[in-house]
Short mmCIF file of N, CA and C in Angstrom, two decimals:
data_model
loop_
_atom_site.label_atom_id
_atom_site.label_comp_id
_atom_site.label_asym_id
_atom_site.label_seq_id
_atom_site.Cartn_x
_atom_site.Cartn_y
_atom_site.Cartn_z
N MET J 67 3.23 8.76 15.82
CA MET J 67 3.83 7.63 15.13
C MET J 67 5.27 7.49 15.61
N ASN J 68 5.68 6.25 15.91
CA ASN J 68 7.04 6.02 16.33
C ASN J 68 7.75 5.08 15.37
N VAL J 69 8.92 4.62 15.78
CA VAL J 69 9.74 3.79 14.90
C VAL J 69 9.02 2.48 14.54
N LYS J 70 8.37 1.84 15.51
CA LYS J 70 7.68 0.57 15.23
C LYS J 70 6.58 0.77 14.18
N GLY J 71 5.81 1.84 14.31
CA GLY J 71 4.76 2.12 13.33
C GLY J 71 5.33 2.40 11.96
N THR J 72 6.42 3.15 11.94
CA THR J 72 7.06 3.49 10.66
C THR J 72 7.60 2.25 9.96
N ILE J 73 8.29 1.40 10.71
CA ILE J 73 8.85 0.17 10.13
C ILE J 73 7.72 -0.77 9.71
N GLY J 74 6.71 -0.91 10.55
CA GLY J 74 5.57 -1.75 10.19
C GLY J 74 4.85 -1.25 8.95
N GLY J 75 4.67 0.07 8.87
CA GLY J 75 4.05 0.66 7.68
C GLY J 75 4.86 0.38 6.42
N LEU J 76 6.18 0.50 6.55
CA LEU J 76 7.06 0.20 5.41
C LEU J 76 6.96 -1.27 5.02
N ALA J 77 6.87 -2.17 6.01
CA ALA J 77 6.72 -3.60 5.72
C ALA J 77 5.43 -3.85 4.94
N GLY J 78 4.34 -3.21 5.35
CA GLY J 78 3.08 -3.36 4.62
C GLY J 78 3.16 -2.81 3.21
N ALA J 79 3.80 -1.65 3.06
CA ALA J 79 3.95 -1.04 1.73
C ALA J 79 4.81 -1.92 0.82
N CYS J 80 5.87 -2.49 1.38
CA CYS J 80 6.74 -3.37 0.58
C CYS J 80 6.00 -4.64 0.18
N ALA J 81 5.20 -5.19 1.10
CA ALA J 81 4.41 -6.38 0.77
C ALA J 81 3.47 -6.09 -0.40
N LEU J 82 2.81 -4.95 -0.35
CA LEU J 82 1.89 -4.57 -1.42
C LEU J 82 2.63 -4.41 -2.75
N THR J 83 3.77 -3.76 -2.71
CA THR J 83 4.56 -3.55 -3.94
C THR J 83 5.05 -4.87 -4.50
N LEU J 84 5.53 -5.76 -3.64
CA LEU J 84 6.00 -7.07 -4.11
C LEU J 84 4.87 -7.89 -4.72
N LEU J 85 3.71 -7.88 -4.08
CA LEU J 85 2.55 -8.57 -4.65
C LEU J 85 2.20 -8.00 -6.02
N ASN J 86 2.15 -6.69 -6.10
CA ASN J 86 1.79 -6.02 -7.35
C ASN J 86 2.79 -6.33 -8.46
N GLU J 87 4.05 -6.11 -8.18
CA GLU J 87 5.08 -6.27 -9.21
C GLU J 87 5.25 -7.73 -9.62
N GLY J 88 5.12 -8.65 -8.67
CA GLY J 88 5.29 -10.06 -8.99
C GLY J 88 4.13 -10.65 -9.76
N ALA J 89 2.93 -10.41 -9.31
CA ALA J 89 1.76 -11.05 -9.90
C ALA J 89 1.40 -10.50 -11.26
N LYS J 90 1.66 -9.23 -11.50
CA LYS J 90 1.25 -8.67 -12.80
C LYS J 90 2.00 -9.32 -13.96
N LYS J 91 3.14 -9.94 -13.65
CA LYS J 91 3.90 -10.63 -14.69
C LYS J 91 3.36 -12.04 -14.95
N LEU J 92 2.56 -12.54 -14.00
CA LEU J 92 2.07 -13.91 -14.09
C LEU J 92 0.61 -14.02 -14.49
N ASP J 93 -0.16 -12.96 -14.28
CA ASP J 93 -1.61 -13.03 -14.48
C ASP J 93 -2.11 -11.74 -15.12
N LYS J 94 -2.74 -11.87 -16.27
CA LYS J 94 -3.22 -10.67 -16.99
C LYS J 94 -4.31 -9.93 -16.21
N ASP J 95 -5.02 -10.63 -15.32
CA ASP J 95 -6.07 -9.99 -14.53
C ASP J 95 -5.57 -9.43 -13.20
N ALA J 96 -4.29 -9.60 -12.92
CA ALA J 96 -3.74 -9.10 -11.66
C ALA J 96 -3.86 -7.57 -11.62
N PRO J 97 -4.08 -7.02 -10.44
CA PRO J 97 -4.13 -5.56 -10.31
C PRO J 97 -2.80 -4.95 -10.74
N LYS J 98 -2.88 -3.76 -11.25
CA LYS J 98 -1.68 -3.05 -11.68
C LYS J 98 -1.69 -1.67 -11.02
N MET J 99 -1.41 -1.69 -9.70
CA MET J 99 -1.45 -0.45 -8.93
C MET J 99 -0.42 0.56 -9.44
N ASP J 100 0.65 0.07 -10.04
CA ASP J 100 1.66 0.98 -10.58
C ASP J 100 1.06 1.82 -11.72
N LEU J 101 0.20 1.22 -12.54
CA LEU J 101 -0.45 1.98 -13.62
C LEU J 101 -1.39 3.03 -13.06
N LEU J 102 -2.10 2.67 -11.98
CA LEU J 102 -2.97 3.64 -11.33
C LEU J 102 -2.14 4.80 -10.78
N GLY J 103 -1.01 4.49 -10.17
CA GLY J 103 -0.12 5.53 -9.65
C GLY J 103 0.44 6.42 -10.74
N MET J 104 0.84 5.80 -11.86
CA MET J 104 1.37 6.59 -12.97
C MET J 104 0.30 7.49 -13.57
N ASN J 105 -0.93 6.98 -13.64
CA ASN J 105 -2.06 7.77 -14.14
C ASN J 105 -2.26 8.99 -13.24
N ALA J 106 -2.19 8.78 -11.93
CA ALA J 106 -2.37 9.89 -10.98
C ALA J 106 -1.24 10.90 -11.11
N VAL J 107 0.01 10.42 -11.23
CA VAL J 107 1.15 11.33 -11.38
C VAL J 107 1.01 12.13 -12.67
N ALA J 108 0.63 11.46 -13.76
CA ALA J 108 0.47 12.16 -15.04
C ALA J 108 -0.61 13.24 -14.93
N ARG J 109 -1.67 12.93 -14.22
CA ARG J 109 -2.74 13.91 -14.06
C ARG J 109 -2.28 15.10 -13.23
N LEU J 110 -1.50 14.84 -12.18
CA LEU J 110 -0.97 15.92 -11.34
C LEU J 110 0.00 16.82 -12.09
N THR J 111 0.76 16.23 -13.00
CA THR J 111 1.79 16.99 -13.70
C THR J 111 1.25 17.80 -14.87
N LYS J 112 0.06 17.51 -15.32
CA LYS J 112 -0.51 18.19 -16.47
C LYS J 112 -0.57 19.71 -16.22
N GLY J 113 0.11 20.46 -17.07
CA GLY J 113 0.09 21.92 -16.96
C GLY J 113 1.02 22.49 -15.91
N ASN J 114 1.83 21.65 -15.29
CA ASN J 114 2.75 22.12 -14.27
C ASN J 114 4.17 21.77 -14.72
N ASN J 115 4.92 22.77 -15.16
CA ASN J 115 6.24 22.53 -15.74
C ASN J 115 7.20 21.84 -14.78
N ILE J 116 7.21 22.22 -13.52
CA ILE J 116 8.12 21.62 -12.56
C ILE J 116 7.81 20.13 -12.39
N LEU J 117 6.54 19.82 -12.18
CA LEU J 117 6.16 18.42 -12.02
C LEU J 117 6.31 17.64 -13.32
N THR J 118 6.06 18.26 -14.45
CA THR J 118 6.21 17.58 -15.73
C THR J 118 7.66 17.17 -15.94
N GLN J 119 8.59 18.04 -15.59
CA GLN J 119 10.02 17.70 -15.73
C GLN J 119 10.38 16.53 -14.82
N ALA J 120 9.84 16.51 -13.61
CA ALA J 120 10.12 15.42 -12.68
C ALA J 120 9.48 14.12 -13.14
N ALA J 121 8.42 14.22 -13.89
CA ALA J 121 7.68 13.03 -14.30
C ALA J 121 8.23 12.39 -15.58
N ASP J 122 9.38 12.90 -16.07
CA ASP J 122 10.00 12.24 -17.21
C ASP J 122 10.27 10.78 -16.91
N ARG J 123 10.49 10.53 -15.68
CA ARG J 123 10.65 9.15 -15.22
C ARG J 123 9.45 8.83 -14.34
N ILE J 124 8.30 8.71 -14.95
CA ILE J 124 7.04 8.63 -14.22
C ILE J 124 6.91 7.36 -13.37
N PHE J 125 7.44 6.23 -13.82
CA PHE J 125 7.34 5.01 -13.04
C PHE J 125 8.05 5.14 -11.70
N PRO J 126 9.31 5.60 -11.66
CA PRO J 126 9.96 5.74 -10.35
C PRO J 126 9.25 6.75 -9.44
N VAL J 127 8.72 7.81 -10.02
CA VAL J 127 8.00 8.80 -9.23
C VAL J 127 6.74 8.17 -8.63
N ALA J 128 6.00 7.43 -9.44
CA ALA J 128 4.79 6.76 -8.96
C ALA J 128 5.12 5.70 -7.92
N LEU J 129 6.17 4.93 -8.17
CA LEU J 129 6.57 3.88 -7.23
C LEU J 129 6.99 4.47 -5.89
N ALA J 130 7.79 5.52 -5.94
CA ALA J 130 8.21 6.18 -4.70
C ALA J 130 7.01 6.76 -3.96
N GLY J 131 6.12 7.39 -4.71
CA GLY J 131 4.91 7.95 -4.10
C GLY J 131 4.06 6.88 -3.45
N ASN J 132 3.93 5.73 -4.12
CA ASN J 132 3.17 4.61 -3.54
C ASN J 132 3.82 4.09 -2.27
N LEU J 133 5.14 3.92 -2.29
CA LEU J 133 5.83 3.40 -1.11
C LEU J 133 5.70 4.36 0.08
N VAL J 134 5.88 5.64 -0.17
CA VAL J 134 5.79 6.62 0.92
C VAL J 134 4.37 6.71 1.45
N SER J 135 3.41 6.89 0.56
CA SER J 135 2.02 7.06 1.02
C SER J 135 1.49 5.80 1.69
N ASN J 136 1.81 4.62 1.13
CA ASN J 136 1.35 3.38 1.75
C ASN J 136 2.05 3.12 3.08
N SER J 137 3.32 3.48 3.19
CA SER J 137 4.03 3.34 4.47
C SER J 137 3.38 4.19 5.54
N LEU J 138 3.10 5.44 5.21
CA LEU J 138 2.44 6.33 6.17
C LEU J 138 1.05 5.81 6.53
N TYR J 139 0.33 5.36 5.53
CA TYR J 139 -1.03 4.86 5.76
C TYR J 139 -1.00 3.64 6.68
N PHE J 140 -0.20 2.63 6.34
CA PHE J 140 -0.18 1.40 7.12
C PHE J 140 0.44 1.58 8.49
N SER J 141 1.23 2.63 8.68
CA SER J 141 1.80 2.88 10.02
C SER J 141 0.70 3.21 11.03
N MET J 142 -0.47 3.61 10.54
CA MET J 142 -1.58 3.91 11.43
C MET J 142 -2.18 2.66 12.08
N ALA J 143 -1.68 1.48 11.72
CA ALA J 143 -2.16 0.25 12.34
C ALA J 143 -1.71 0.15 13.79
N GLU J 144 -0.65 0.82 14.13
CA GLU J 144 -0.11 0.72 15.49
C GLU J 144 -1.15 1.15 16.53
N SER J 145 -1.29 0.32 17.57
CA SER J 145 -2.24 0.60 18.64
C SER J 145 -1.61 0.21 19.97
N ASP J 146 -2.42 0.26 21.03
CA ASP J 146 -1.92 0.00 22.38
C ASP J 146 -1.62 -1.47 22.66
N ASP J 147 -2.29 -2.38 21.97
CA ASP J 147 -2.04 -3.80 22.22
C ASP J 147 -2.06 -4.56 20.89
N ASN J 148 -1.54 -5.78 20.92
CA ASN J 148 -1.39 -6.58 19.69
C ASN J 148 -2.71 -6.83 18.97
N LYS J 149 -3.76 -7.15 19.73
CA LYS J 149 -5.04 -7.45 19.11
C LYS J 149 -5.59 -6.21 18.39
N SER J 150 -5.52 -5.06 19.04
CA SER J 150 -6.01 -3.82 18.42
C SER J 150 -5.19 -3.46 17.20
N THR J 151 -3.89 -3.71 17.27
CA THR J 151 -3.03 -3.43 16.10
C THR J 151 -3.43 -4.31 14.93
N LEU J 152 -3.68 -5.59 15.20
CA LEU J 152 -4.09 -6.51 14.13
C LEU J 152 -5.45 -6.11 13.55
N ILE J 153 -6.38 -5.73 14.40
CA ILE J 153 -7.69 -5.29 13.92
C ILE J 153 -7.54 -4.04 13.06
N ARG J 154 -6.75 -3.08 13.55
CA ARG J 154 -6.55 -1.84 12.79
C ARG J 154 -5.88 -2.11 11.45
N GLY J 155 -4.86 -2.97 11.44
CA GLY J 155 -4.19 -3.31 10.19
C GLY J 155 -5.15 -3.94 9.19
N THR J 156 -6.01 -4.84 9.70
CA THR J 156 -7.00 -5.50 8.85
C THR J 156 -7.99 -4.50 8.27
N LEU J 157 -8.51 -3.64 9.13
CA LEU J 157 -9.49 -2.64 8.66
C LEU J 157 -8.85 -1.63 7.71
N LEU J 158 -7.62 -1.21 8.00
CA LEU J 158 -6.93 -0.29 7.08
C LEU J 158 -6.71 -0.94 5.72
N GLY J 159 -6.34 -2.22 5.73
CA GLY J 159 -6.14 -2.94 4.46
C GLY J 159 -7.43 -3.04 3.66
N LEU J 160 -8.52 -3.42 4.35
CA LEU J 160 -9.81 -3.52 3.66
C LEU J 160 -10.25 -2.16 3.10
N ALA J 161 -10.08 -1.12 3.89
CA ALA J 161 -10.48 0.22 3.45
C ALA J 161 -9.65 0.68 2.25
N ALA J 162 -8.35 0.44 2.30
CA ALA J 162 -7.49 0.84 1.18
C ALA J 162 -7.82 0.05 -0.07
N GLY J 163 -8.10 -1.25 0.10
CA GLY J 163 -8.46 -2.08 -1.06
C GLY J 163 -9.75 -1.61 -1.70
N ALA J 164 -10.75 -1.33 -0.86
CA ALA J 164 -12.02 -0.83 -1.39
C ALA J 164 -11.81 0.52 -2.07
N GLY J 165 -11.00 1.37 -1.48
CA GLY J 165 -10.71 2.67 -2.09
C GLY J 165 -10.02 2.53 -3.44
N ALA J 166 -9.07 1.58 -3.52
CA ALA J 166 -8.35 1.37 -4.79
C ALA J 166 -9.28 0.84 -5.88
N VAL J 167 -10.33 0.15 -5.48
CA VAL J 167 -11.29 -0.38 -6.46
C VAL J 167 -12.31 0.68 -6.88
N PHE J 168 -12.84 1.43 -5.91
CA PHE J 168 -13.97 2.30 -6.20
C PHE J 168 -13.63 3.78 -6.42
N LEU J 169 -12.53 4.27 -5.90
CA LEU J 169 -12.22 5.70 -6.02
C LEU J 169 -11.67 6.16 -7.38
N PRO J 170 -10.88 5.35 -8.10
CA PRO J 170 -10.32 5.87 -9.35
C PRO J 170 -11.36 6.46 -10.30
N LYS J 171 -12.47 5.78 -10.50
CA LYS J 171 -13.51 6.28 -11.40
C LYS J 171 -14.05 7.61 -10.90
N LEU J 172 -14.28 7.71 -9.59
CA LEU J 172 -14.80 8.96 -9.01
C LEU J 172 -13.80 10.11 -9.13
N LEU J 173 -12.51 9.77 -9.18
CA LEU J 173 -11.46 10.79 -9.28
C LEU J 173 -11.06 11.08 -10.73
N GLY J 174 -11.74 10.44 -11.67
CA GLY J 174 -11.44 10.67 -13.08
C GLY J 174 -10.20 9.94 -13.56
N LEU J 175 -9.81 8.89 -12.84
CA LEU J 175 -8.65 8.09 -13.25
C LEU J 175 -9.14 6.81 -13.92
N ASN J 176 -8.26 6.17 -14.66
CA ASN J 176 -8.59 4.91 -15.31
C ASN J 176 -8.77 3.83 -14.24
N GLU J 177 -9.92 3.22 -14.19
CA GLU J 177 -10.22 2.22 -13.17
C GLU J 177 -9.76 0.81 -13.56
N GLN J 178 -9.38 0.61 -14.81
CA GLN J 178 -9.00 -0.72 -15.29
C GLN J 178 -7.88 -1.38 -14.46
N PRO J 179 -6.84 -0.66 -14.04
CA PRO J 179 -5.74 -1.33 -13.33
C PRO J 179 -6.16 -2.02 -12.02
N THR J 180 -7.20 -1.54 -11.36
CA THR J 180 -7.59 -2.13 -10.08
C THR J 180 -9.02 -2.66 -10.07
N ALA J 181 -9.79 -2.36 -11.09
CA ALA J 181 -11.20 -2.77 -11.09
C ALA J 181 -11.67 -3.24 -12.46
N GLY J 182 -10.75 -3.73 -13.28
CA GLY J 182 -11.10 -4.12 -14.64
C GLY J 182 -12.01 -5.32 -14.74
N SER J 183 -11.87 -6.25 -13.82
CA SER J 183 -12.71 -7.45 -13.80
C SER J 183 -13.03 -7.77 -12.34
N LEU J 184 -13.94 -8.69 -12.14
CA LEU J 184 -14.27 -9.11 -10.78
C LEU J 184 -13.04 -9.70 -10.10
N LYS J 185 -12.27 -10.48 -10.84
CA LYS J 185 -11.05 -11.07 -10.29
C LYS J 185 -10.06 -9.98 -9.89
N THR J 186 -9.90 -8.97 -10.72
CA THR J 186 -8.99 -7.87 -10.42
C THR J 186 -9.43 -7.14 -9.16
N LYS J 187 -10.72 -6.89 -9.05
CA LYS J 187 -11.25 -6.23 -7.84
C LYS J 187 -10.96 -7.05 -6.60
N ALA J 188 -11.23 -8.35 -6.67
CA ALA J 188 -11.01 -9.22 -5.52
C ALA J 188 -9.53 -9.26 -5.13
N LEU J 189 -8.66 -9.37 -6.12
CA LEU J 189 -7.22 -9.40 -5.84
C LEU J 189 -6.73 -8.08 -5.27
N THR J 190 -7.25 -6.97 -5.78
CA THR J 190 -6.86 -5.66 -5.26
C THR J 190 -7.18 -5.56 -3.77
N ILE J 191 -8.40 -5.92 -3.42
CA ILE J 191 -8.81 -5.86 -2.01
C ILE J 191 -7.99 -6.85 -1.18
N ALA J 192 -7.78 -8.05 -1.70
CA ALA J 192 -7.00 -9.06 -0.98
C ALA J 192 -5.58 -8.59 -0.73
N TRP J 193 -4.94 -7.97 -1.73
CA TRP J 193 -3.55 -7.55 -1.56
C TRP J 193 -3.42 -6.44 -0.53
N TYR J 194 -4.35 -5.52 -0.54
CA TYR J 194 -4.31 -4.46 0.49
C TYR J 194 -4.59 -5.06 1.87
N LEU J 195 -5.51 -6.01 1.93
CA LEU J 195 -5.80 -6.68 3.20
C LEU J 195 -4.55 -7.38 3.73
N VAL J 196 -3.89 -8.16 2.89
CA VAL J 196 -2.65 -8.84 3.29
C VAL J 196 -1.61 -7.82 3.73
N SER J 197 -1.50 -6.73 3.03
CA SER J 197 -0.51 -5.70 3.36
C SER J 197 -0.80 -5.05 4.71
N GLY J 198 -2.06 -4.82 5.02
CA GLY J 198 -2.42 -4.29 6.32
C GLY J 198 -2.09 -5.26 7.44
N ILE J 199 -2.30 -6.54 7.19
CA ILE J 199 -1.98 -7.57 8.18
C ILE J 199 -0.47 -7.69 8.34
N VAL J 200 0.28 -7.61 7.25
CA VAL J 200 1.75 -7.63 7.33
C VAL J 200 2.25 -6.46 8.17
N ALA J 201 1.70 -5.28 7.94
CA ALA J 201 2.10 -4.10 8.72
C ALA J 201 1.83 -4.33 10.20
N ALA J 202 0.64 -4.83 10.53
CA ALA J 202 0.28 -5.07 11.93
C ALA J 202 1.18 -6.14 12.54
N ALA J 203 1.45 -7.20 11.80
CA ALA J 203 2.31 -8.28 12.32
C ALA J 203 3.73 -7.76 12.58
N ALA J 204 4.23 -6.91 11.68
CA ALA J 204 5.57 -6.35 11.88
C ALA J 204 5.60 -5.45 13.11
N ILE J 205 4.58 -4.63 13.27
CA ILE J 205 4.50 -3.75 14.45
C ILE J 205 4.44 -4.60 15.72
N ASN J 206 3.61 -5.64 15.72
CA ASN J 206 3.50 -6.50 16.89
C ASN J 206 4.81 -7.23 17.19
N ALA J 207 5.51 -7.69 16.15
CA ALA J 207 6.79 -8.35 16.35
C ALA J 207 7.82 -7.39 16.95
N LEU J 208 7.83 -6.17 16.46
CA LEU J 208 8.76 -5.17 16.99
C LEU J 208 8.41 -4.83 18.43
N GLU J 209 7.13 -4.77 18.73
CA GLU J 209 6.69 -4.49 20.11
C GLU J 209 7.11 -5.63 21.03
N LYS J 210 6.94 -6.86 20.57
CA LYS J 210 7.33 -8.03 21.38
C LYS J 210 8.83 -7.99 21.64
N ASN J 211 9.62 -7.72 20.61
CA ASN J 211 11.07 -7.66 20.77
C ASN J 211 11.51 -6.54 21.70
N SER J 212 10.76 -5.45 21.74
CA SER J 212 11.16 -4.32 22.60
C SER J 212 10.85 -4.63 24.06
N ARG J 213 9.97 -5.61 24.32
CA ARG J 213 9.64 -5.99 25.70
C ARG J 213 10.56 -7.06 26.25
N VAL J 214 11.32 -7.73 25.38
CA VAL J 214 12.22 -8.79 25.82
C VAL J 214 13.39 -8.14 26.57
N LYS J 215 13.64 -8.63 27.80
CA LYS J 215 14.72 -8.08 28.60
C LYS J 215 15.94 -8.98 28.49
N PRO J 216 17.12 -8.38 28.41
CA PRO J 216 18.34 -9.20 28.30
C PRO J 216 18.56 -10.00 29.60
N HIS J 217 19.16 -11.18 29.44
CA HIS J 217 19.48 -12.01 30.59
C HIS J 217 20.65 -11.44 31.36
N ALA J 218 20.59 -11.57 32.66
CA ALA J 218 21.69 -11.11 33.51
C ALA J 218 22.84 -12.12 33.40
N SER J 219 24.07 -11.63 33.38
CA SER J 219 25.20 -12.56 33.28
C SER J 219 25.67 -12.97 34.63
#
């Protein structure tokens, strides 16, 4: 992973966070990935004094964890050419969206934040898909800019 992948991954993670935080205020059926993250953090901290103390501010811990993990995940979209990067970003987004819908129940987490209704499921998958595409587009833009040669004076 290099700088372009890292920045692109961060762009995808930020897109996902902005979609999540913005839409949940406008639509009761919007996915609430932050609640899923807080549920996971709470489960991890159970019975662990060090983590429990850190989780006093569980929302920032969950938000930071989401940004870091999603940045790393979406950075994997980087490939040898623009088309492959876009395909990888799309597939990573679809896979993450499907995982966010179907894995919480299997992991013993509350599935309502990402799979409470058909609309919530569809929006969850759509937001991860958009985020994967944003990551790929950012990587491709950075790649294009790195190939531009300065004009001779």
